[in-house]
Amino acid sequence: MRLQRDGLEIYYEVHGRGPTVLLSHGYSATSAMWSPQIDALKQSWQLVIWDMRGHGQSDSPPDESSYSEAATVADMAALLDVVGADTAVIGGLSLGGYMSLAFHRQHPDRCRALILCDTGPGYRNDRARAGWNDMARERALALEQKGLSALGASAEVAASRHRSAAGLALAARGMLCQSGPEVIESLPQVRVPTLVVVGALDTPFLAPSDYMAAKIPGAEKVVIEGAGHAANIDRPKAFNAAVTGFLAALPANA
């Protein structure tokens, strides 16, 4: 399916019926990374998965200003609108998890719950954030110089297909880069049930997962043994059990 957004087309899929779960992929992955979750969730939930700007089957506008945290959050809200969901469980992996927190910061009234997978909340420290942004710009430069061959072969990337290295480079500069501490500072204000999931082998995201679980009131944390950064792909049975158990326990009025 295609969502029309300011002259752009955003690709999305809807699976199943029931309360809505919106899952967002990581940087340089696509909606295809959620394939192992479709059958587990569509039985009781309306699962919405999508390709961010510059990724997969969505359009790749040539202007860097079209790629930003604000634009991504607005796309997510528009997806909920088009599927008729006033509220939803909002979740994602890596960049998708960060954007889920950004979405909650802007639209807490539309979040029934949060699922944060192998992700982090950004940085309070300006120097640490600058280091992250340098990494993002290096990834952009590699894509501009080498094309899609610069992506590597991580599990979530291997499950995905892209049309535009230029779009991914712009997404790295405009969406992967972070501008301030607002998201991490919003964690204590989260008032919805939250599941933090991380692969036991995903070393860079173990401490951020601990931090989110400590700062978000009442958050539940699950460590998936034997899984790396793409815990949902590496150990789908354990991942699906954690997510479906969390969803089944949500209060009816959550």
Coordinates of N, CA, C and O in Angstrom, one line a residue, residues 80-236:
L80 N -1.1 6.0 11.2 CA -2.2 5.7 12.1 C -3.5 6.2 11.6 O -4.5 5.6 11.7
D81 N -3.4 7.4 11.1 CA -4.7 8.0 10.6 C -5.2 7.2 9.4 O -6.4 6.9 9.4
V82 N -4.4 6.7 8.5 CA -4.9 6.1 7.3 C -5.4 4.7 7.6 O -6.3 4.2 6.9
V83 N -4.9 4.1 8.7 CA -5.5 2.7 9.1 C -6.6 2.9 10.1 O -7.1 1.8 10.6
G84 N -6.9 4.1 10.5 CA -8.1 4.3 11.4 C -7.8 4.0 12.8 O -8.7 3.6 13.6
A85 N -6.5 4.3 13.3 CA -6.2 4.0 14.6 C -5.9 5.3 15.4 O -5.0 6.0 15.1
D86 N -6.8 5.6 16.3 CA -6.6 6.8 17.2 C -5.4 6.6 18.1 O -4.6 7.5 18.3
T87 N -5.2 5.3 18.6 CA -4.1 5.0 19.4 C -3.5 3.6 18.9 O -4.2 2.9 18.2
A88 N -2.3 3.4 19.3 CA -1.6 2.1 18.9 C -0.5 1.8 19.8 O 0.0 2.7 20.6
V89 N -0.1 0.6 19.8 CA 1.2 0.2 20.4 C 2.3 0.6 19.4 O 2.2 0.2 18.2
I90 N 3.2 1.4 19.9 CA 4.2 1.9 19.0 C 5.6 1.3 19.3 O 6.0 1.3 20.5
G91 N 6.2 0.7 18.3 CA 7.4 0.0 18.6 C 8.4 0.0 17.4 O 8.0 0.4 16.3
G92 N 9.6 -0.3 17.7 CA 10.6 -0.4 16.6 C 11.9 -0.9 17.1 O 12.2 -1.0 18.3
L93 N 12.8 -1.1 16.2 CA 14.2 -1.6 16.4 C 15.2 -0.6 16.0 O 15.1 0.0 15.0
S94 N 16.2 -0.3 16.9 CA 17.3 0.6 16.6 C 16.7 2.0 16.3 O 16.1 2.6 17.1
L95 N 17.0 2.5 15.1 CA 16.4 3.8 14.7 C 14.9 3.8 14.9 O 14.3 4.8 15.4
G96 N 14.3 2.7 14.6 CA 12.8 2.6 14.8 C 12.4 2.7 16.2 O 11.3 3.3 16.5
G97 N 13.2 2.2 17.1 CA 12.9 2.3 18.5 C 13.1 3.8 19.0 O 12.3 4.3 19.8
Y98 N 14.2 4.4 18.6 CA 14.4 5.8 18.9 C 13.2 6.7 18.4 O 12.7 7.5 19.1
M99 N 12.8 6.4 17.2 CA 11.7 7.2 16.6 C 10.4 6.9 17.3 O 9.5 7.8 17.4
S100 N 10.2 5.7 17.9 CA 9.0 5.4 18.7 C 9.0 6.3 20.0 O 8.0 6.8 20.4
L101 N 10.2 6.5 20.6 CA 10.3 7.4 21.7 C 10.0 8.8 21.3 O 9.3 9.6 22.0
A102 N 10.5 9.2 20.1 CA 10.3 10.5 19.6 C 8.8 10.7 19.3 O 8.2 11.8 19.6
F103 N 8.1 9.7 18.8 CA 6.7 9.8 18.6 C 5.9 9.9 19.9 O 5.0 10.8 20.0
H104 N 6.3 9.2 20.9 CA 5.6 9.3 22.2 C 5.8 10.7 22.7 O 4.9 11.3 23.3
R105 N 7.0 11.3 22.6 CA 7.2 12.6 23.1 C 6.3 13.6 22.4 O 5.8 14.6 23.1
Q106 N 6.0 13.5 21.1 CA 5.1 14.4 20.5 C 3.6 14.0 20.6 O 2.7 14.9 20.5
H107 N 3.3 12.7 20.7 CA 1.9 12.2 20.6 C 1.7 11.2 21.8 O 1.3 10.1 21.5
P108 N 1.9 11.6 23.0 CA 1.7 10.6 24.1 C 0.3 10.1 24.1 O 0.0 8.9 24.5
D109 N -0.7 10.9 23.7 CA -2.1 10.5 23.7 C -2.4 9.4 22.7 O -3.5 8.8 22.8
R110 N -1.5 9.2 21.7 CA -1.8 8.2 20.7 C -1.1 6.9 20.9 O -1.2 5.9 20.1
C111 N -0.3 6.8 22.0 CA 0.5 5.6 22.4 C -0.2 4.8 23.4 O -0.4 5.2 24.6
R112 N -0.6 3.6 23.1 CA -1.2 2.7 24.0 C -0.1 2.0 24.9 O -0.3 1.7 26.0
A113 N 1.0 1.8 24.2 CA 2.2 1.1 24.9 C 3.4 1.3 23.9 O 3.2 1.7 22.8
L114 N 4.6 1.0 24.5 CA 5.8 1.1 23.7 C 6.6 -0.2 23.7 O 6.6 -0.9 24.7
I115 N 7.2 -0.5 22.6 CA 8.0 -1.7 22.5 C 9.4 -1.2 21.9 O 9.4 -0.8 20.7
L116 N 10.4 -1.2 22.7 CA 11.7 -0.6 22.3 C 12.7 -1.8 22.1 O 13.1 -2.4 23.1
C117 N 13.2 -2.0 20.9 CA 14.0 -3.2 20.6 C 15.4 -2.8 20.2 O 15.5 -2.1 19.2
D118 N 16.4 -3.3 20.9 CA 17.8 -3.1 20.5 C 18.0 -1.6 20.1 O 18.4 -1.4 18.9
T119 N 17.7 -0.7 21.0 CA 17.8 0.7 20.6 C 18.3 1.5 21.8 O 18.6 0.9 22.9
G120 N 18.4 2.7 21.6 CA 18.8 3.7 22.7 C 18.0 4.9 22.6 O 17.4 5.2 21.6
P121 N 18.1 5.8 23.7 CA 17.3 7.0 23.7 C 18.0 8.2 23.3 O 17.5 9.3 23.6
G122 N 19.2 8.1 22.7 CA 20.0 9.2 22.4 C 20.9 9.6 23.5 O 21.2 8.8 24.4
Y123 N 21.4 10.9 23.5 CA 22.5 11.3 24.4 C 22.1 12.6 25.1 O 21.6 13.6 24.4
R124 N 22.4 12.7 26.3 CA 22.4 14.0 27.0 C 23.7 14.8 26.7 O 23.7 16.0 26.6
N125 N 24.8 14.0 26.6 CA 26.1 14.6 26.5 C 26.4 15.1 25.1 O 26.3 14.3 24.1
D126 N 26.7 16.4 24.9 CA 26.9 16.9 23.5 C 28.0 16.2 22.8 O 27.9 15.9 21.6
R127 N 29.1 15.9 23.5 CA 30.2 15.2 22.9 C 29.9 13.8 22.4 O 30.3 13.4 21.3
A128 N 29.2 13.1 23.2 CA 28.8 11.7 22.8 C 27.8 11.8 21.6 O 27.9 11.0 20.7
R129 N 26.9 12.7 21.6 CA 26.0 12.9 20.5 C 26.7 13.2 19.2 O 26.4 12.7 18.1
A130 N 27.7 14.1 19.3 CA 28.5 14.5 18.2 C 29.3 13.3 17.6 O 29.4 13.1 16.4
G131 N 29.7 12.4 18.5 CA 30.4 11.2 18.0 C 29.4 10.3 17.3 O 29.8 9.7 16.2
W132 N 28.2 10.1 17.8 CA 27.2 9.4 17.0 C 26.9 10.0 15.7 O 26.8 9.3 14.7
N133 N 26.8 11.3 15.6 CA 26.5 12.0 14.4 C 27.6 11.8 13.4 O 27.4 11.7 12.2
D134 N 28.9 11.8 13.9 CA 30.0 11.6 13.0 C 29.9 10.2 12.4 O 30.2 10.1 11.2
M135 N 29.5 9.2 13.2 CA 29.3 7.9 12.6 C 28.3 7.9 11.5 O 28.4 7.2 10.5
A136 N 27.2 8.6 11.8 CA 26.1 8.6 10.8 C 26.5 9.2 9.5 O 26.2 8.8 8.4
R137 N 27.3 10.3 9.6 CA 27.8 11.0 8.4 C 28.8 10.1 7.7 O 28.9 10.2 6.4
E138 N 29.6 9.3 8.4 CA 30.5 8.4 7.7 C 29.7 7.4 7.0 O 30.2 7.0 5.9
R139 N 28.6 6.9 7.5 CA 27.8 5.9 6.8 C 27.2 6.6 5.5 O 27.2 5.9 4.5
A140 N 26.8 7.8 5.6 CA 26.3 8.5 4.5 C 27.3 8.6 3.4 O 27.1 8.4 2.2
L141 N 28.6 9.0 3.8 CA 29.6 9.2 2.8 C 30.0 7.9 2.1 O 30.2 7.9 0.9
A142 N 30.0 6.8 2.9 CA 30.3 5.5 2.3 C 29.2 5.1 1.3 O 29.5 4.6 0.2
L143 N 28.0 5.4 1.5 CA 26.9 5.1 0.6 C 27.0 6.0 -0.7 O 26.8 5.5 -1.8
E144 N 27.4 7.2 -0.5 CA 27.6 8.1 -1.6 C 28.8 7.7 -2.5 O 28.8 7.8 -3.7
Q145 N 29.8 7.1 -1.9 CA 31.0 6.7 -2.6 C 30.9 5.3 -3.2 O 31.4 5.0 -4.3
K146 N 30.2 4.4 -2.5 CA 30.2 3.0 -2.8 C 28.9 2.4 -3.3 O 28.8 1.3 -3.7
G147 N 27.8 3.2 -3.1 CA 26.5 2.7 -3.4 C 26.0 1.7 -2.4 O 26.5 1.7 -1.2
L148 N 25.0 0.9 -2.7 CA 24.4 0.0 -1.8 C 25.3 -1.1 -1.3 O 25.1 -1.7 -0.3
S149 N 26.5 -1.3 -1.9 CA 27.4 -2.2 -1.5 C 28.0 -1.8 -0.1 O 28.6 -2.7 0.6
A150 N 27.9 -0.6 0.3 CA 28.4 -0.1 1.6 C 27.5 -0.6 2.7 O 27.9 -0.3 3.9
L151 N 26.4 -1.2 2.5 CA 25.5 -1.5 3.6 C 25.9 -2.6 4.5 O 25.6 -2.7 5.6
G152 N 26.7 -3.5 3.9 CA 27.1 -4.7 4.7 C 26.1 -5.8 4.7 O 25.1 -5.7 3.9
A153 N 26.2 -6.7 5.6 CA 25.3 -7.9 5.6 C 24.7 -8.3 6.9 O 24.6 -9.5 7.3
S154 N 24.4 -7.3 7.8 CA 23.7 -7.6 9.0 C 22.4 -8.2 8.7 O 21.8 -8.1 7.6
A155 N 21.8 -8.9 9.7 CA 20.6 -9.7 9.5 C 19.4 -8.9 9.0 O 18.7 -9.3 8.1
E156 N 19.3 -7.7 9.6 CA 18.1 -6.9 9.3 C 18.3 -6.2 7.9 O 17.3 -6.0 7.1
V157 N 19.6 -5.9 7.5 CA 19.8 -5.4 6.2 C 19.7 -6.5 5.2 O 19.2 -6.2 4.1
A158 N 20.2 -7.7 5.5 CA 20.1 -8.8 4.5 C 18.7 -9.1 4.1 O 18.4 -9.6 3.1
A159 N 17.8 -8.8 5.1 CA 16.3 -9.1 4.8 C 15.7 -8.1 4.0 O 14.5 -8.2 3.6
S160 N 16.4 -7.0 3.6 CA 15.8 -5.8 3.0 C 16.3 -5.6 1.6 O 17.4 -6.0 1.3
R161 N 15.6 -4.9 0.8 CA 16.0 -4.4 -0.5 C 15.7 -2.9 -0.7 O 14.6 -2.5 -0.3
H162 N 16.7 -2.2 -1.2 CA 16.6 -0.8 -1.4 C 16.7 -0.4 -2.8 O 17.3 -1.1 -3.6
R163 N 16.1 0.8 -3.1 CA 16.2 1.3 -4.5 C 17.2 2.4 -4.6 O 17.6 2.7 -5.7
S164 N 17.6 3.1 -3.5 CA 18.4 4.3 -3.6 C 19.4 4.4 -2.6 O 19.1 4.6 -1.4
A165 N 20.7 4.3 -3.0 CA 21.8 4.6 -2.0 C 21.8 6.1 -1.6 O 22.1 6.4 -0.5
A166 N 21.4 6.9 -2.6 CA 21.4 8.4 -2.3 C 20.3 8.7 -1.2 O 20.5 9.5 -0.3
G167 N 19.2 8.0 -1.3 CA 18.1 8.2 -0.3 C 18.6 7.7 1.1 O 18.3 8.4 2.1
L168 N 19.3 6.6 1.2 CA 19.8 6.1 2.4 C 20.9 7.1 3.0 O 20.9 7.3 4.2
A169 N 21.7 7.6 2.1 CA 22.7 8.6 2.6 C 22.0 9.8 3.2 O 22.4 10.4 4.2
L170 N 21.0 10.3 2.5 CA 20.3 11.5 3.0 C 19.6 11.1 4.3 O 19.5 12.0 5.3
A171 N 19.0 9.9 4.4 CA 18.4 9.5 5.7 C 19.4 9.5 6.8 O 19.1 9.8 8.0
A172 N 20.6 9.0 6.5 CA 21.6 9.0 7.6 C 21.9 10.4 8.1 O 22.1 10.7 9.3
R173 N 22.0 11.4 7.2 CA 22.3 12.7 7.6 C 21.1 13.4 8.3 O 21.3 14.2 9.2
G174 N 19.9 13.1 7.8 CA 18.8 13.8 8.3 C 17.9 13.1 9.4 O 17.2 13.8 10.1
M175 N 18.0 11.8 9.5 CA 17.2 11.0 10.4 C 18.0 10.3 11.5 O 17.7 10.2 12.6
L176 N 19.2 9.7 11.0 CA 20.0 9.0 12.0 C 20.8 10.0 12.9 O 21.0 9.7 14.1
C177 N 21.1 11.1 12.4 CA 21.8 12.2 13.2 C 20.8 12.7 14.2 O 19.6 12.8 13.9
Q178 N 21.3 13.1 15.4 CA 20.4 13.6 16.4 C 20.8 15.0 16.8 O 22.0 15.4 16.7
S179 N 19.8 15.8 17.1 CA 20.0 17.2 17.3 C 20.1 17.7 18.7 O 20.5 18.8 19.0
G180 N 19.5 16.9 19.7 CA 19.5 17.4 21.1 C 19.1 16.3 22.0 O 18.9 15.1 21.6
P181 N 19.0 16.6 23.3 CA 18.7 15.6 24.3 C 17.2 15.4 24.7 O 16.9 14.7 25.7
E182 N 16.3 15.9 23.9 CA 14.9 15.9 24.2 C 14.3 14.5 24.4 O 13.5 14.3 25.3
V183 N 14.7 13.6 23.6 CA 14.2 12.3 23.7 C 14.6 11.6 24.9 O 13.8 11.0 25.7
I184 N 15.9 11.6 25.2 CA 16.4 10.9 26.4 C 15.8 11.6 27.7 O 15.5 10.9 28.7
E185 N 15.6 12.9 27.6 CA 15.1 13.6 28.8 C 13.6 13.3 29.0 O 13.0 13.6 30.1
S186 N 12.9 12.8 28.0 CA 11.5 12.5 28.1 C 11.2 11.2 28.7 O 10.0 10.9 29.1
L187 N 12.2 10.3 29.0 CA 11.9 9.0 29.5 C 11.1 9.0 30.8 O 10.2 8.2 30.9
P188 N 11.4 9.8 31.8 CA 10.7 9.7 33.0 C 9.2 10.1 32.9 O 8.4 9.9 33.7
Q189 N 8.9 10.8 31.7 CA 7.5 11.2 31.5 C 6.7 10.2 30.8 O 5.5 10.4 30.5
V190 N 7.3 9.0 30.4 CA 6.5 8.0 29.7 C 5.5 7.4 30.8 O 5.9 6.9 31.8
R191 N 4.3 7.3 30.4 CA 3.2 6.8 31.3 C 2.5 5.7 30.7 O 1.3 5.4 31.2
V192 N 3.0 5.0 29.7 CA 2.3 3.9 29.1 C 3.2 2.6 29.4 O 4.4 2.7 29.6
P193 N 2.6 1.4 29.4 CA 3.3 0.2 29.5 C 4.4 0.1 28.5 O 4.2 0.4 27.3
T194 N 5.6 -0.3 28.9 CA 6.8 -0.3 28.0 C 7.6 -1.6 28.1 O 7.9 -2.0 29.2
L195 N 7.9 -2.2 27.0 CA 8.7 -3.3 26.9 C 10.0 -3.0 26.2 O 10.0 -2.4 25.1
V196 N 11.1 -3.2 26.9 CA 12.5 -3.0 26.4 C 13.0 -4.4 26.1 O 13.1 -5.3 27.0
V197 N 13.4 -4.7 24.8 CA 13.9 -5.9 24.4 C 15.3 -5.7 23.8 O 15.5 -4.8 23.0
V198 N 16.2 -6.6 24.2 CA 17.6 -6.5 23.6 C 18.2 -7.9 23.5 O 18.0 -8.7 24.3
G199 N 19.0 -8.1 22.5 CA 19.7 -9.3 22.3 C 20.9 -9.4 23.2 O 21.6 -8.4 23.4
A200 N 21.1 -10.5 23.8 CA 22.2 -10.6 24.8 C 23.6 -10.4 24.2 O 24.5 -10.0 24.9
L201 N 23.7 -10.5 22.9 CA 25.0 -10.3 22.2 C 25.1 -8.9 21.5 O 26.1 -8.6 20.9
D202 N 24.0 -8.1 21.7 CA 24.0 -6.8 21.2 C 24.7 -5.8 22.1 O 24.1 -4.9 22.7
T203 N 26.0 -6.0 22.3 CA 26.8 -5.3 23.3 C 26.6 -3.8 23.3 O 26.5 -3.2 24.4
P204 N 26.6 -3.1 22.2 CA 26.5 -1.6 22.2 C 25.2 -1.1 22.8 O 25.1 0.0 23.3
F205 N 24.1 -2.0 22.8 CA 22.8 -1.5 23.2 C 22.4 -2.2 24.6 O 21.2 -1.9 25.0
L206 N 23.3 -2.9 25.2 CA 22.9 -3.4 26.5 C 22.8 -2.3 27.6 O 21.8 -2.3 28.3
A207 N 23.8 -1.4 27.7 CA 23.7 -0.3 28.6 C 22.5 0.6 28.3 O 21.8 1.0 29.2
P208 N 22.3 1.0 27.1 CA 21.1 1.9 26.8 C 19.8 1.2 27.1 O 18.9 1.9 27.6
S209 N 19.7 -0.1 27.0 CA 18.5 -0.8 27.3 C 18.3 -0.8 28.8 O 17.2 -0.6 29.3
D210 N 19.4 -1.0 29.6 CA 19.3 -0.9 31.1 C 18.9 0.5 31.5 O 18.0 0.7 32.4
Y211 N 19.4 1.5 30.8 CA 19.1 2.9 31.1 C 17.6 3.2 30.9 O 16.9 3.8 31.8
M212 N 17.1 2.8 29.7 CA 15.7 3.0 29.4 C 14.8 2.3 30.4 O 13.8 2.8 30.9
A213 N 15.1 1.0 30.7 CA 14.3 0.3 31.7 C 14.3 0.9 33.1 O 13.3 0.8 33.8
A214 N 15.4 1.5 33.4 CA 15.5 2.2 34.7 C 14.7 3.5 34.8 O 14.2 3.9 35.8
K215 N 14.8 4.2 33.7 CA 14.2 5.6 33.7 C 12.7 5.6 33.3 O 12.0 6.6 33.7
I216 N 12.3 4.7 32.6 CA 10.8 4.7 32.2 C 10.1 4.0 33.3 O 10.3 2.8 33.6
P217 N 9.1 4.7 33.9 CA 8.4 4.1 35.1 C 7.7 2.8 34.7 O 6.9 2.7 33.7
G218 N 8.0 1.7 35.5 CA 7.3 0.5 35.3 C 7.7 -0.3 34.1 O 7.1 -1.4 33.8
A219 N 8.8 0.1 33.4 CA 9.2 -0.6 32.2 C 9.6 -2.1 32.5 O 10.2 -2.4 33.5
E220 N 9.3 -3.0 31.5 CA 9.7 -4.4 31.6 C 10.9 -4.6 30.6 O 10.8 -4.1 29.5
K221 N 11.9 -5.3 31.0 CA 13.0 -5.6 30.2 C 13.2 -7.1 29.9 O 13.1 -7.9 30.9
V222 N 13.4 -7.5 28.7 CA 13.6 -8.9 28.3 C 14.9 -8.9 27.5 O 15.1 -8.2 26.5
V223 N 15.8 -9.8 27.9 CA 17.1 -10.1 27.2 C 16.9 -11.4 26.4 O 16.5 -12.4 27.0
I224 N 17.1 -11.3 25.1 CA 17.0 -12.5 24.3 C 18.3 -13.2 24.2 O 19.2 -12.7 23.5
E225 N 18.5 -14.4 24.8 CA 19.7 -15.1 24.7 C 20.1 -15.5 23.3 O 19.2 -15.9 22.6
G226 N 21.3 -15.4 23.0 CA 21.8 -15.9 21.7 C 21.5 -14.9 20.5 O 21.8 -15.3 19.4
A227 N 20.9 -13.8 20.8 CA 20.5 -12.8 19.8 C 21.5 -11.6 19.7 O 22.0 -11.2 20.8
G228 N 21.7 -11.1 18.5 CA 22.4 -9.9 18.4 C 21.5 -8.7 18.2 O 20.5 -8.6 18.8
H229 N 22.0 -7.8 17.3 CA 21.2 -6.5 17.2 C 19.8 -6.7 16.6 O 18.9 -6.0 17.0
A230 N 19.7 -7.7 15.7 CA 18.3 -8.0 15.2 C 17.7 -9.1 15.9 O 17.6 -10.3 15.4
A231 N 17.4 -8.9 17.2 CA 16.9 -10.0 18.1 C 15.6 -10.6 17.5 O 15.4 -11.8 17.7
N232 N 14.8 -9.9 16.8 CA 13.6 -10.4 16.2 C 13.8 -11.4 15.1 O 13.0 -12.3 14.8
I233 N 15.0 -11.3 14.5 CA 15.4 -12.2 13.4 C 16.2 -13.3 13.9 O 16.1 -14.5 13.5
D234 N 17.2 -13.0 14.8 CA 18.1 -14.0 15.3 C 17.4 -15.1 16.1 O 17.7 -16.2 16.0
R235 N 16.4 -14.7 17.0 CA 15.7 -15.6 17.8 C 14.2 -15.2 17.8 O 13.6 -14.8 18.8
P236 N 13.6 -15.5 16.6 CA 12.2 -15.0 16.5 C 11.2 -15.7 17.5 O 10.3 -15.0 17.9

